[in-house]
Coordinates of C-alpha atoms in Angstrom, one line a residue:
M25 CA -12.4 -28.1 -18.7
V26 CA -15.6 -28.2 -20.8
R27 CA -13.6 -27.9 -23.9
A28 CA -11.3 -30.8 -22.8
R29 CA -14.5 -33.0 -22.0
W30 CA -15.7 -32.2 -25.5
I31 CA -12.4 -33.2 -27.3
F32 CA -12.2 -36.4 -25.2
V33 CA -15.8 -37.5 -26.2
L34 CA -15.1 -36.9 -29.9
M35 CA -11.9 -38.9 -29.5
L36 CA -13.9 -41.8 -27.9
L37 CA -16.1 -41.8 -31.0
G38 CA -13.2 -42.1 -33.3
F39 CA -13.1 -38.6 -34.6
A40 CA -9.9 -36.7 -35.4
V41 CA -9.7 -33.6 -33.3
T42 CA -8.1 -30.2 -33.3
V43 CA -8.2 -27.6 -30.7
P44 CA -11.3 -25.5 -31.5
Q45 CA -11.0 -22.0 -32.9
P46 CA -13.4 -19.2 -33.0
A47 CA -16.6 -19.5 -35.1
F48 CA -16.1 -17.4 -38.3
A49 CA -18.6 -15.6 -40.3
A50 CA -18.9 -15.8 -43.9
A51 CA -21.4 -15.7 -46.7
S52 CA -22.1 -19.4 -46.1
G53 CA -22.6 -19.1 -42.4
F54 CA -20.8 -19.8 -39.1
T55 CA -18.5 -22.7 -39.2
D56 CA -16.3 -24.7 -36.8
P57 CA -12.8 -26.2 -37.3
Y58 CA -14.2 -29.2 -38.9
G59 CA -16.1 -27.0 -41.4
R60 CA -19.5 -27.9 -39.8
E61 CA -22.3 -25.2 -40.3
L62 CA -23.2 -23.9 -36.8
T63 CA -26.5 -22.4 -35.7
F64 CA -26.4 -20.3 -32.3
R65 CA -29.6 -20.1 -30.3
G66 CA -29.9 -18.5 -26.8
F67 CA -30.9 -15.2 -25.0
N68 CA -29.7 -11.8 -24.1
V69 CA -28.4 -11.5 -20.6
S70 CA -29.7 -9.2 -19.7
G71 CA -31.6 -5.9 -19.3
S72 CA -30.3 -5.7 -15.8
T73 CA -27.2 -4.2 -17.3
K74 CA -29.3 -1.0 -17.8
L75 CA -29.8 -0.7 -13.9
H76 CA -27.6 0.7 -11.4
E77 CA -28.9 -1.6 -8.7
S78 CA -27.1 -4.4 -10.7
G79 CA -23.8 -2.6 -11.0
L80 CA -24.4 -2.2 -14.7
L81 CA -23.9 -5.9 -15.3
P82 CA -26.4 -8.7 -16.1
F83 CA -25.8 -10.4 -12.6
R84 CA -25.4 -9.1 -9.1
S85 CA -23.0 -11.9 -8.4
T86 CA -20.9 -14.7 -10.1
A87 CA -23.0 -17.2 -8.3
D88 CA -26.2 -15.9 -9.9
A89 CA -24.4 -16.1 -13.2
A90 CA -23.5 -19.6 -12.7
A91 CA -27.0 -20.6 -11.6
S92 CA -28.5 -18.8 -14.6
A93 CA -26.0 -20.5 -17.1
T94 CA -26.9 -23.8 -15.8
A95 CA -30.7 -23.3 -15.8
M96 CA -30.5 -21.9 -19.5
R97 CA -28.5 -24.7 -20.7
E98 CA -30.5 -27.5 -19.0
Q99 CA -33.9 -26.0 -19.7
T100 CA -33.6 -24.5 -23.2
G101 CA -30.5 -26.1 -24.8
A102 CA -29.0 -22.6 -25.6
N103 CA -25.6 -22.6 -27.0
A104 CA -25.1 -18.8 -27.1
I105 CA -25.9 -15.5 -25.3
R106 CA -25.5 -11.8 -26.1
F107 CA -23.8 -10.5 -23.0
L108 CA -24.6 -6.8 -22.3
I109 CA -22.0 -4.5 -21.0
S110 CA -22.1 -0.6 -20.4
W111 CA -20.0 2.1 -21.5
E112 CA -20.7 3.9 -18.2
G113 CA -19.6 0.7 -16.4
V114 CA -16.4 0.4 -18.3
Q115 CA -15.6 4.2 -18.1
P116 CA -17.2 5.9 -15.2
A117 CA -14.9 8.9 -15.5
A118 CA -13.0 10.4 -18.5
T119 CA -9.7 9.1 -17.1
T120 CA -10.8 5.9 -15.6
I121 CA -11.1 2.4 -17.0
D122 CA -12.8 0.3 -14.3
T123 CA -11.0 -3.0 -14.4
A124 CA -12.9 -4.2 -11.4
Y125 CA -16.1 -3.9 -13.5
L126 CA -14.4 -5.7 -16.4
S127 CA -13.2 -8.4 -14.0
R128 CA -16.7 -9.0 -12.7
A129 CA -18.1 -9.1 -16.4
A130 CA -15.3 -11.7 -17.3
A131 CA -16.1 -13.9 -14.3
Q132 CA -19.9 -13.9 -15.1
I133 CA -19.1 -14.7 -18.9
R134 CA -17.1 -17.6 -17.9
Q135 CA -19.9 -19.1 -16.1
F136 CA -21.6 -19.4 -19.5
T137 CA -18.5 -20.5 -21.5
D138 CA -17.7 -23.2 -18.9
R139 CA -21.1 -24.7 -19.8
G140 CA -20.7 -24.8 -23.6
I141 CA -22.5 -21.5 -24.1
H142 CA -20.7 -19.1 -26.7
V143 CA -20.8 -15.4 -26.1
L144 CA -21.4 -12.3 -28.2
L145 CA -20.2 -9.3 -26.3
D146 CA -22.7 -6.3 -26.6
Y147 CA -22.0 -2.7 -25.8
H148 CA -25.4 -1.8 -24.9
Q149 CA -27.3 1.6 -25.1
D150 CA -30.8 2.6 -25.1
L151 CA -31.8 6.3 -25.5
Y152 CA -28.1 7.0 -25.4
S153 CA -27.9 7.7 -21.6
S154 CA -29.8 7.9 -18.4
Y155 CA -28.1 11.3 -17.6
V156 CA -30.2 13.1 -20.3
F157 CA -33.3 12.6 -18.3
N158 CA -34.6 14.3 -15.2
T159 CA -35.6 12.7 -12.1
G160 CA -39.3 13.2 -12.8
S161 CA -39.2 11.8 -16.3
W162 CA -41.7 9.0 -17.5
Y163 CA -38.6 7.5 -19.2
T164 CA -34.9 6.7 -18.8
G165 CA -32.0 5.6 -20.7
D166 CA -28.6 3.8 -20.5
G167 CA -25.2 3.7 -22.1
A168 CA -23.0 6.9 -22.0
P169 CA -21.6 8.0 -18.6
K170 CA -22.4 11.3 -17.0
W171 CA -19.2 12.9 -17.7
V172 CA -19.8 12.5 -21.6
I173 CA -23.3 14.2 -21.2
A174 CA -21.6 17.1 -19.2
K175 CA -19.5 17.9 -22.3
G176 CA -22.6 19.2 -24.1
S177 CA -25.3 21.8 -23.6
Y178 CA -28.5 19.8 -24.1
P179 CA -32.1 20.8 -24.0
T180 CA -34.5 19.9 -21.1
E181 CA -35.7 16.4 -21.6
S182 CA -39.3 16.1 -22.9
C183 CA -40.7 13.4 -25.3
G184 CA -44.2 15.1 -25.7
I185 CA -46.9 12.4 -26.3
C186 CA -44.8 9.4 -26.2
V187 CA -46.8 6.1 -25.9
L188 CA -43.7 3.9 -26.3
W189 CA -40.2 4.7 -24.9
G190 CA -38.7 4.3 -28.4
Q191 CA -40.4 7.3 -29.6
N192 CA -37.8 9.3 -27.6
M193 CA -35.4 8.6 -30.4
L194 CA -37.6 10.5 -32.8
T195 CA -39.0 13.4 -30.8
N196 CA -36.9 13.9 -27.7
N197 CA -34.1 16.5 -28.5
A198 CA -32.5 15.8 -25.1
V199 CA -31.8 12.3 -26.4
R200 CA -31.3 13.0 -30.0
K201 CA -28.7 15.9 -29.7
P202 CA -26.1 13.9 -27.7
A203 CA -26.6 11.1 -30.1
Y204 CA -26.0 13.4 -33.0
D205 CA -22.8 14.6 -31.3
F206 CA -21.6 11.1 -30.9
W207 CA -21.8 10.3 -34.6
H208 CA -20.3 13.7 -35.6
N209 CA -17.5 13.1 -33.0
T210 CA -18.2 16.6 -31.4
Y211 CA -16.1 17.1 -28.3
G212 CA -14.1 14.0 -29.4
V213 CA -16.7 11.8 -27.8
Q214 CA -16.6 9.0 -30.5
D215 CA -12.8 9.0 -30.1
A216 CA -13.1 8.5 -26.4
Y217 CA -15.6 5.8 -27.1
L218 CA -13.1 3.9 -29.3
A219 CA -10.3 4.4 -26.8
Q220 CA -12.3 2.8 -23.8
A221 CA -13.5 -0.1 -26.2
M222 CA -9.6 -0.8 -26.9
S223 CA -9.0 -0.9 -23.2
A224 CA -11.9 -3.1 -22.5
L225 CA -11.4 -5.5 -25.3
T226 CA -7.7 -5.8 -24.5
Y227 CA -8.5 -6.7 -21.0
L228 CA -11.3 -9.1 -21.8
G229 CA -9.3 -10.8 -24.5
T230 CA -6.8 -12.0 -22.1
A231 CA -9.5 -13.1 -19.5
L232 CA -11.8 -15.1 -21.6
P233 CA -11.6 -18.2 -23.7
R234 CA -11.4 -17.1 -27.4
D235 CA -12.9 -20.3 -28.8
M236 CA -16.1 -19.5 -27.0
L237 CA -16.5 -15.9 -28.2
L238 CA -18.6 -15.0 -31.3
G239 CA -17.5 -11.3 -31.7
V240 CA -18.5 -7.8 -30.6
D241 CA -21.7 -5.8 -31.2
P242 CA -20.2 -2.4 -30.8
F243 CA -23.5 -0.3 -30.6
N244 CA -26.8 -1.6 -29.7
E245 CA -29.7 -0.2 -31.9
P246 CA -28.1 2.8 -33.5
F247 CA -30.2 5.8 -34.0
D248 CA -29.2 8.8 -36.1
G249 CA -30.0 11.9 -33.8
G250 CA -30.5 13.9 -36.8
L251 CA -30.2 13.3 -40.6
D252 CA -29.3 16.7 -41.7
G253 CA -31.9 16.4 -44.4
A254 CA -30.3 13.3 -45.8
S255 CA -31.8 9.8 -46.1
G256 CA -31.2 6.9 -43.6
T257 CA -29.1 5.0 -46.1
T258 CA -27.0 8.1 -46.8
W259 CA -26.6 8.5 -43.0
E260 CA -25.5 4.9 -42.7
Q261 CA -22.9 5.5 -45.4
T262 CA -21.7 8.8 -44.0
Y263 CA -21.6 7.9 -40.3
L264 CA -22.6 4.4 -39.3
L265 CA -20.2 2.4 -41.7
P266 CA -17.2 4.7 -40.8
F267 CA -17.8 4.1 -37.0
Y268 CA -18.0 0.3 -37.6
Q269 CA -14.8 0.5 -39.7
R270 CA -13.0 2.3 -36.9
F271 CA -14.3 -0.1 -34.4
R272 CA -13.2 -3.0 -36.5
A273 CA -9.7 -1.5 -36.4
V274 CA -9.8 -1.3 -32.7
M275 CA -10.8 -5.0 -32.4
D276 CA -7.9 -5.9 -34.7
T277 CA -5.4 -3.9 -32.5
A278 CA -6.9 -5.3 -29.3
G279 CA -6.3 -8.9 -30.4
W280 CA -9.8 -9.7 -31.7
S281 CA -9.0 -9.8 -35.4
A282 CA -10.2 -13.5 -35.8
L283 CA -13.7 -12.5 -34.6
P284 CA -16.4 -10.7 -36.5
L285 CA -18.0 -7.3 -35.8
Y286 CA -21.7 -7.6 -35.6
A287 CA -23.1 -4.6 -37.6
E288 CA -26.6 -3.3 -36.9
P289 CA -28.4 -1.1 -39.3
L290 CA -30.5 1.9 -38.2
V291 CA -32.8 0.8 -35.4
F292 CA -36.2 1.2 -37.3
W293 CA -35.2 -1.0 -40.1
N294 CA -37.6 -4.0 -40.6
T295 CA -40.0 -2.8 -38.0
T296 CA -43.2 -3.0 -40.2
F297 CA -43.6 0.8 -40.6
G298 CA -41.1 1.3 -43.3
E299 CA -37.5 1.0 -44.4
A300 CA -35.0 3.3 -42.7
G301 CA -31.6 2.3 -43.7
G302 CA -30.8 -1.4 -43.4
L303 CA -27.2 -1.1 -44.8
S304 CA -28.7 -1.6 -48.1
T305 CA -26.6 0.9 -50.1
I306 CA -23.1 0.2 -48.7
P307 CA -20.4 -2.1 -50.2
A308 CA -20.4 -5.7 -49.2
L309 CA -19.1 -6.1 -45.7
G310 CA -17.6 -9.6 -46.1
G311 CA -16.8 -12.3 -43.5
R312 CA -15.1 -10.1 -41.0
Y313 CA -18.7 -8.6 -40.2
V314 CA -22.1 -10.0 -39.4
F315 CA -25.3 -8.4 -40.5
N316 CA -26.9 -8.1 -37.1
S317 CA -30.6 -7.2 -37.1
H318 CA -33.2 -7.0 -34.5
Y319 CA -36.8 -7.9 -35.0
Y320 CA -40.0 -6.8 -33.2
D321 CA -43.4 -6.7 -34.5
G322 CA -44.3 -3.1 -34.4
A323 CA -47.7 -3.6 -35.7
R324 CA -48.9 -6.0 -33.1
I325 CA -47.1 -4.0 -30.4
T326 CA -49.2 -1.0 -31.5
V327 CA -52.3 -1.3 -33.7
D328 CA -52.7 -4.9 -35.1
P329 CA -55.0 -6.9 -32.8
T330 CA -54.5 -10.3 -34.7
A331 CA -52.8 -13.3 -33.4
A332 CA -49.7 -14.8 -34.9
G333 CA -49.8 -18.0 -36.7
D334 CA -48.2 -20.3 -39.3
G335 CA -45.8 -18.2 -41.5
T336 CA -46.5 -14.9 -39.8
Y337 CA -42.9 -13.8 -39.7
S338 CA -41.5 -15.5 -42.7
S339 CA -41.3 -12.4 -44.7
A340 CA -39.6 -10.3 -42.0
M341 CA -36.9 -13.1 -41.2
N342 CA -36.3 -13.6 -45.0
R343 CA -35.5 -9.9 -45.4
I344 CA -32.8 -10.5 -42.9
R345 CA -31.4 -13.5 -44.7
D346 CA -31.5 -11.6 -48.0
R347 CA -29.8 -8.6 -46.7
A348 CA -27.1 -10.6 -45.2
V349 CA -26.5 -12.3 -48.7
T350 CA -26.3 -8.9 -50.5
L351 CA -23.7 -7.8 -47.8
G352 CA -21.7 -10.9 -48.5
T353 CA -21.8 -12.1 -44.9
T354 CA -24.0 -14.0 -42.3
G355 CA -27.2 -12.9 -40.8
F356 CA -27.8 -12.8 -37.0
V357 CA -30.9 -11.8 -35.1
S358 CA -29.5 -10.6 -31.7
E359 CA -32.9 -9.4 -30.4
F360 CA -36.5 -10.6 -30.9
G361 CA -39.5 -11.3 -28.6
N362 CA -42.4 -9.6 -27.2
A363 CA -43.7 -8.4 -23.8
M364 CA -45.1 -10.9 -21.3
S365 CA -48.0 -8.7 -20.7
N366 CA -49.3 -9.4 -24.2
S367 CA -51.7 -12.4 -24.3
R368 CA -50.6 -13.1 -27.9
T369 CA -46.9 -13.4 -27.1
P370 CA -46.6 -17.2 -26.8
W371 CA -47.4 -17.7 -30.6
M372 CA -45.7 -14.5 -31.6
V373 CA -42.4 -15.9 -30.3
R374 CA -43.3 -19.3 -31.6
A375 CA -43.8 -17.8 -35.1
M376 CA -40.6 -15.9 -34.9
Y377 CA -38.5 -19.1 -34.2
Q378 CA -40.5 -20.7 -37.1
G379 CA -39.1 -17.9 -39.2
L380 CA -35.6 -18.4 -38.0
D381 CA -35.8 -22.0 -38.7
S382 CA -36.9 -21.8 -42.5
R383 CA -38.0 -19.4 -45.1
L384 CA -41.1 -21.3 -45.4
S385 CA -44.4 -21.6 -43.4
G386 CA -45.2 -25.0 -42.0
A387 CA -48.1 -25.3 -44.6
N388 CA -45.6 -24.9 -47.5
F389 CA -42.4 -26.8 -46.2
W390 CA -43.1 -30.4 -47.4
N391 CA -44.1 -29.2 -50.9
N392 CA -41.4 -26.7 -51.4
A393 CA -38.4 -27.7 -49.1
A394 CA -35.8 -26.8 -51.6
G395 CA -36.7 -23.1 -50.7
S396 CA -36.2 -23.5 -47.1
G397 CA -32.9 -21.6 -47.0
P398 CA -30.4 -21.2 -44.2
V399 CA -31.2 -21.5 -40.5
L400 CA -30.7 -18.2 -38.7
S401 CA -28.8 -17.9 -35.5
A402 CA -30.5 -15.7 -32.9
T403 CA -30.6 -14.6 -29.1
Q404 CA -34.1 -13.7 -27.8
W405 CA -34.6 -10.6 -25.6
Q406 CA -34.3 -11.5 -22.7
W407 CA -33.4 -13.7 -19.8
D408 CA -33.5 -11.7 -16.6
V409 CA -33.3 -13.7 -13.4
Y410 CA -34.4 -10.8 -11.3
S411 CA -37.6 -10.2 -13.2
G412 CA -40.3 -8.7 -11.0
R413 CA -37.8 -8.5 -8.1
H414 CA -36.1 -5.3 -8.9
S415 CA -35.5 -2.3 -6.7
E416 CA -34.2 0.4 -9.4
L417 CA -34.3 4.2 -8.6
M418 CA -35.5 5.5 -11.9
N419 CA -33.2 8.3 -12.9
G420 CA -31.9 8.3 -9.2
N421 CA -35.3 9.3 -7.9
P422 CA -36.0 7.4 -4.5
S423 CA -39.8 8.3 -5.1
K424 CA -39.8 6.2 -8.3
V425 CA -38.4 2.8 -7.2
Q426 CA -39.1 0.3 -10.2
T427 CA -39.8 -3.2 -9.0
T428 CA -42.1 -4.9 -11.6
G429 CA -41.0 -6.6 -14.9
D430 CA -37.7 -5.5 -16.2
A431 CA -37.7 -2.2 -14.1
W432 CA -36.9 -0.2 -17.2
N433 CA -39.3 1.9 -19.1
G434 CA -42.3 -0.4 -18.2
E435 CA -40.9 -3.4 -20.2
D436 CA -41.5 -6.9 -19.2
H437 CA -39.8 -9.4 -21.6
S438 CA -38.0 -11.8 -19.6
V439 CA -38.8 -15.5 -20.4
I440 CA -37.8 -16.6 -16.9
A441 CA -38.9 -15.1 -13.5
S442 CA -38.4 -16.7 -10.0
G443 CA -36.6 -19.6 -11.6
A444 CA -39.4 -20.7 -13.6
L445 CA -40.1 -20.4 -17.5
R446 CA -42.9 -18.0 -18.3
L447 CA -43.6 -19.2 -21.7
D448 CA -44.3 -22.8 -22.7
R449 CA -41.1 -24.6 -22.6
R450 CA -41.9 -26.0 -26.0
V451 CA -41.5 -22.5 -27.5
L452 CA -38.1 -22.1 -26.0
D453 CA -36.4 -25.5 -25.8
R454 CA -36.5 -26.4 -29.5
L455 CA -34.9 -28.9 -31.8
Y456 CA -32.3 -27.0 -33.8
P457 CA -29.3 -28.1 -35.9
S458 CA -26.4 -26.8 -33.7
A459 CA -23.7 -28.3 -36.1
V460 CA -24.4 -29.7 -39.7
A461 CA -21.5 -31.7 -41.3
G462 CA -22.1 -30.2 -44.6
H463 CA -24.5 -27.7 -46.1
T464 CA -27.9 -27.4 -44.7
L465 CA -30.6 -27.6 -47.4
A466 CA -33.7 -27.5 -45.4
F467 CA -34.8 -27.6 -41.7
A468 CA -38.2 -27.3 -40.0
Y469 CA -39.6 -28.1 -36.6
E470 CA -43.1 -28.7 -35.2
D471 CA -43.0 -27.8 -31.5
L472 CA -46.8 -28.2 -30.8
A473 CA -46.5 -25.3 -28.4
R474 CA -49.8 -24.0 -26.9
D475 CA -50.9 -20.4 -27.3
G476 CA -51.1 -19.6 -23.6
F477 CA -48.4 -18.9 -21.0
A478 CA -46.5 -21.7 -19.2
G479 CA -48.0 -24.4 -21.4
A480 CA -51.7 -23.4 -21.1
G481 CA -54.1 -22.8 -23.9
T482 CA -54.8 -24.3 -27.4
Q483 CA -52.4 -26.6 -29.2
K484 CA -52.3 -26.6 -33.2
A485 CA -49.7 -28.1 -35.5
W486 CA -48.2 -25.8 -38.1
L487 CA -45.8 -28.0 -39.9
T488 CA -48.5 -30.2 -41.7
V489 CA -47.4 -33.2 -43.9
P490 CA -49.1 -33.6 -47.4
S491 CA -51.7 -36.5 -47.4
R492 CA -49.7 -38.3 -50.0
L493 CA -46.9 -39.1 -47.5
T494 CA -49.4 -41.4 -45.8
T495 CA -46.9 -43.2 -43.4
I496 CA -45.1 -40.1 -42.3
A497 CA -48.2 -38.2 -41.7
A498 CA -49.5 -40.9 -39.5
L499 CA -46.2 -41.1 -37.6
V500 CA -45.8 -37.5 -36.8
A501 CA -49.6 -36.8 -36.0
A502 CA -50.1 -35.0 -32.7
R503 CA -46.2 -35.4 -32.0
Q504 CA -43.3 -32.9 -31.9
Y505 CA -41.0 -33.6 -34.8
G506 CA -38.3 -32.1 -37.0
V507 CA -36.9 -32.7 -40.5
L508 CA -33.3 -31.8 -41.6
V509 CA -31.9 -32.2 -45.0
W510 CA -28.0 -31.5 -45.8
R511 CA -25.5 -32.1 -48.4
D512 CA -22.5 -34.0 -47.3
T513 CA -19.2 -32.2 -47.9
G514 CA -16.9 -35.1 -46.6
I515 CA -16.7 -33.9 -43.0
T516 CA -16.0 -36.8 -40.6
A517 CA -17.4 -35.2 -37.4
P518 CA -21.2 -35.8 -36.8
T519 CA -24.1 -33.7 -37.5
E520 CA -25.5 -32.4 -34.2
L521 CA -29.0 -31.3 -33.2
H522 CA -30.2 -30.2 -29.7
L523 CA -32.7 -32.5 -28.4
P524 CA -35.4 -30.6 -26.4
G525 CA -36.1 -32.0 -22.9
S526 CA -39.4 -33.5 -24.1
F527 CA -37.4 -35.7 -26.5
A528 CA -36.0 -38.5 -24.0
P529 CA -33.3 -40.3 -26.0
A530 CA -34.8 -43.7 -25.0
R531 CA -38.3 -42.5 -26.6
T532 CA -37.0 -40.6 -29.5
T533 CA -37.5 -42.0 -33.1
V534 CA -35.1 -41.2 -36.0
V535 CA -35.9 -42.1 -39.7
S536 CA -33.0 -41.3 -42.0
D537 CA -31.0 -42.5 -45.0
L538 CA -28.4 -43.3 -42.2
G539 CA -30.8 -45.7 -40.9
T540 CA -33.8 -46.0 -38.4
R541 CA -33.9 -46.0 -34.6
T542 CA -36.6 -45.9 -31.8
G543 CA -34.5 -45.3 -28.7
L544 CA -31.1 -43.7 -29.2
P545 CA -27.8 -45.5 -28.0
S546 CA -24.8 -43.5 -26.9
T547 CA -22.7 -44.6 -29.8
G548 CA -23.2 -45.4 -33.4
T549 CA -24.5 -43.9 -36.6
I550 CA -27.6 -42.6 -34.9
A551 CA -26.8 -41.8 -31.3
A552 CA -27.6 -39.4 -28.4
G553 CA -25.3 -37.8 -25.8
P554 CA -25.2 -35.0 -23.3
E555 CA -24.8 -31.4 -24.5
T556 CA -21.3 -30.0 -23.7
G557 CA -21.3 -28.6 -20.2
A558 CA -24.8 -30.1 -19.5
T559 CA -26.1 -32.8 -17.1
T560 CA -29.5 -33.6 -18.5
A561 CA -29.7 -31.6 -21.9
Q562 CA -29.1 -33.9 -24.7
R563 CA -28.1 -33.7 -28.5
L564 CA -28.6 -36.0 -31.3
L565 CA -25.5 -37.1 -33.4
L566 CA -25.9 -38.4 -36.9
T567 CA -22.6 -39.7 -38.4
A568 CA -22.4 -40.3 -42.1
S569 CA -19.2 -42.3 -42.1
G570 CA -17.9 -43.2 -45.6
A571 CA -20.5 -41.3 -47.5
T572 CA -19.5 -39.7 -50.8
S573 CA -19.2 -35.9 -50.7
G574 CA -22.2 -34.4 -52.3
T575 CA -24.6 -37.1 -51.0
V576 CA -27.9 -35.6 -49.8
H577 CA -28.9 -36.8 -46.3
V578 CA -32.3 -36.6 -44.6
A579 CA -33.5 -37.2 -41.1
L580 CA -36.8 -37.1 -39.5
I581 CA -36.7 -36.9 -35.7
I582 CA -39.9 -37.5 -33.8
N583 CA -40.9 -37.4 -30.1
T584 CA -42.6 -40.8 -29.6
S585 CA -42.8 -40.5 -25.9
D586 CA -46.4 -41.5 -26.0
T587 CA -45.6 -45.1 -27.2
T588 CA -43.4 -47.8 -26.0
T589 CA -42.6 -49.0 -29.5
V590 CA -42.8 -48.1 -33.1
P591 CA -43.4 -51.1 -35.4
A592 CA -40.5 -52.0 -37.5
A593 CA -42.8 -52.2 -40.6
T594 CA -43.7 -48.6 -39.9
L595 CA -40.1 -47.4 -39.6
T596 CA -39.3 -49.2 -43.0
A597 CA -42.3 -47.6 -44.8
A598 CA -41.5 -44.3 -43.4
R599 CA -38.0 -44.5 -44.5
T600 CA -38.9 -45.4 -48.0
E601 CA -41.4 -42.5 -48.2
L602 CA -38.9 -40.0 -46.8
L603 CA -36.1 -41.1 -49.0
T604 CA -38.4 -41.0 -52.0
W605 CA -39.6 -37.5 -51.1
A606 CA -36.0 -36.2 -50.7
S607 CA -34.9 -37.8 -54.0
G608 CA -37.7 -36.1 -55.9
I609 CA -36.5 -32.6 -55.0
T610 CA -33.8 -30.7 -57.0
W611 CA -31.6 -29.5 -54.3

């Protein structure tokens, strides 16, 4: 029904339409049937998949999934989720594929696709399995079912002095040995994994709308379990890449050949403390794969006491962009974020989004916009509607009932709890170019988010306009705003940007080579309309009808809710200034 409404709206606006097909990955990015460049933004749903109390799914009911999808779409403008499923959930016994589990998963997924939210399916594991831990352990895991662990003879679980749960991957042999067996296909365990994936993908492929699926992440955060004296890059070549190739063949046979495989490097790559793989020595993957990285600030999680600020994560996000280019494919950041218990988290997350938007810091953008680079698609960790309201028996121990935070290894990352956003909405509900009719040359956004939780704290602008652009600087001062530059490629469908909830269409100003407007109508060259599947969430539509292919377009989008009007003379002067700025750059 959502797809039909979307097609009908485009027809009313005069666009030729075709039935949408899946978004493809290529070196130039995700595209839709019109050839528009797509950006996906959203959240992981959710860490509840790690919990037996939730039936190893993100939601306890389809109704909870529906309410969550609605809230996410309306409050953040998300157009994508990474939906977690569990090997244990799919295959609880060696000879059993639990189609009831898959049916529940499909019903939950459809609540998101029905609301215009695309889905990346994620086979999730952390520390390989909960069944390698004892009932009194400090930690737990998720992923492999009990019957898999029973195949091996593994040491008693002990992490030693582990401050963080992730250290289990490095020092806990009860975790490392079964992972080692997986990659070496001991006991045929990898064969069994691929066989159940074939069954699951075949089932889900018939139960889900293909045009709303992004692909499959076949193994969350792969860790080696033992390098046999080799390097991380050698391990990736010898074990990880062949696994991905085998899973790629499973996807093709199960009917998912049109969708990419999201290939993650070794888990500790790009974590501040050193290179550990990164798929840096394997052949180019090409467009049937996506380079799928996570990013967490290992230093600020552990030893770095400083706050994040303008440009803090430019380097980390640019490494992901550059690695994707080297691999001949698209980059995607399927996890990023930080604990809600950390007072520095609001601006850490803000700075991560800034790094996803552009290669440049805010201080450098206006003077060096040609180096802005592609916008990265991403899903933040995480969106758990049960945050702080869990009742999970850790490792099945009734004396260790986990209720707080994520109820898993002491984490507390959910951006929502009890129906309310925990971070400043301005961090999460962002202007971003969801579909660009051409090639994106530059994008940046000033969210004016505060450094405290739920909108408290200090406000500071990072995207600063040079003083030589007098009118633009005055127009955007103390206001949220974004700027998009793109090269026309002859596409007739509009360029679309998600409008944050703070950008009421009637009080939004657009300055562009396409014209100027304060107050956005529902039709025309510069217009606004509802996001697909949403009631209140809005999108900006910019239509460059009749433009010559190769033309460089530019749009400045400003939240002018603090004023009833912007003088026409100001708009004219700002347009002249903006076009002069754009024409003076070699794109």
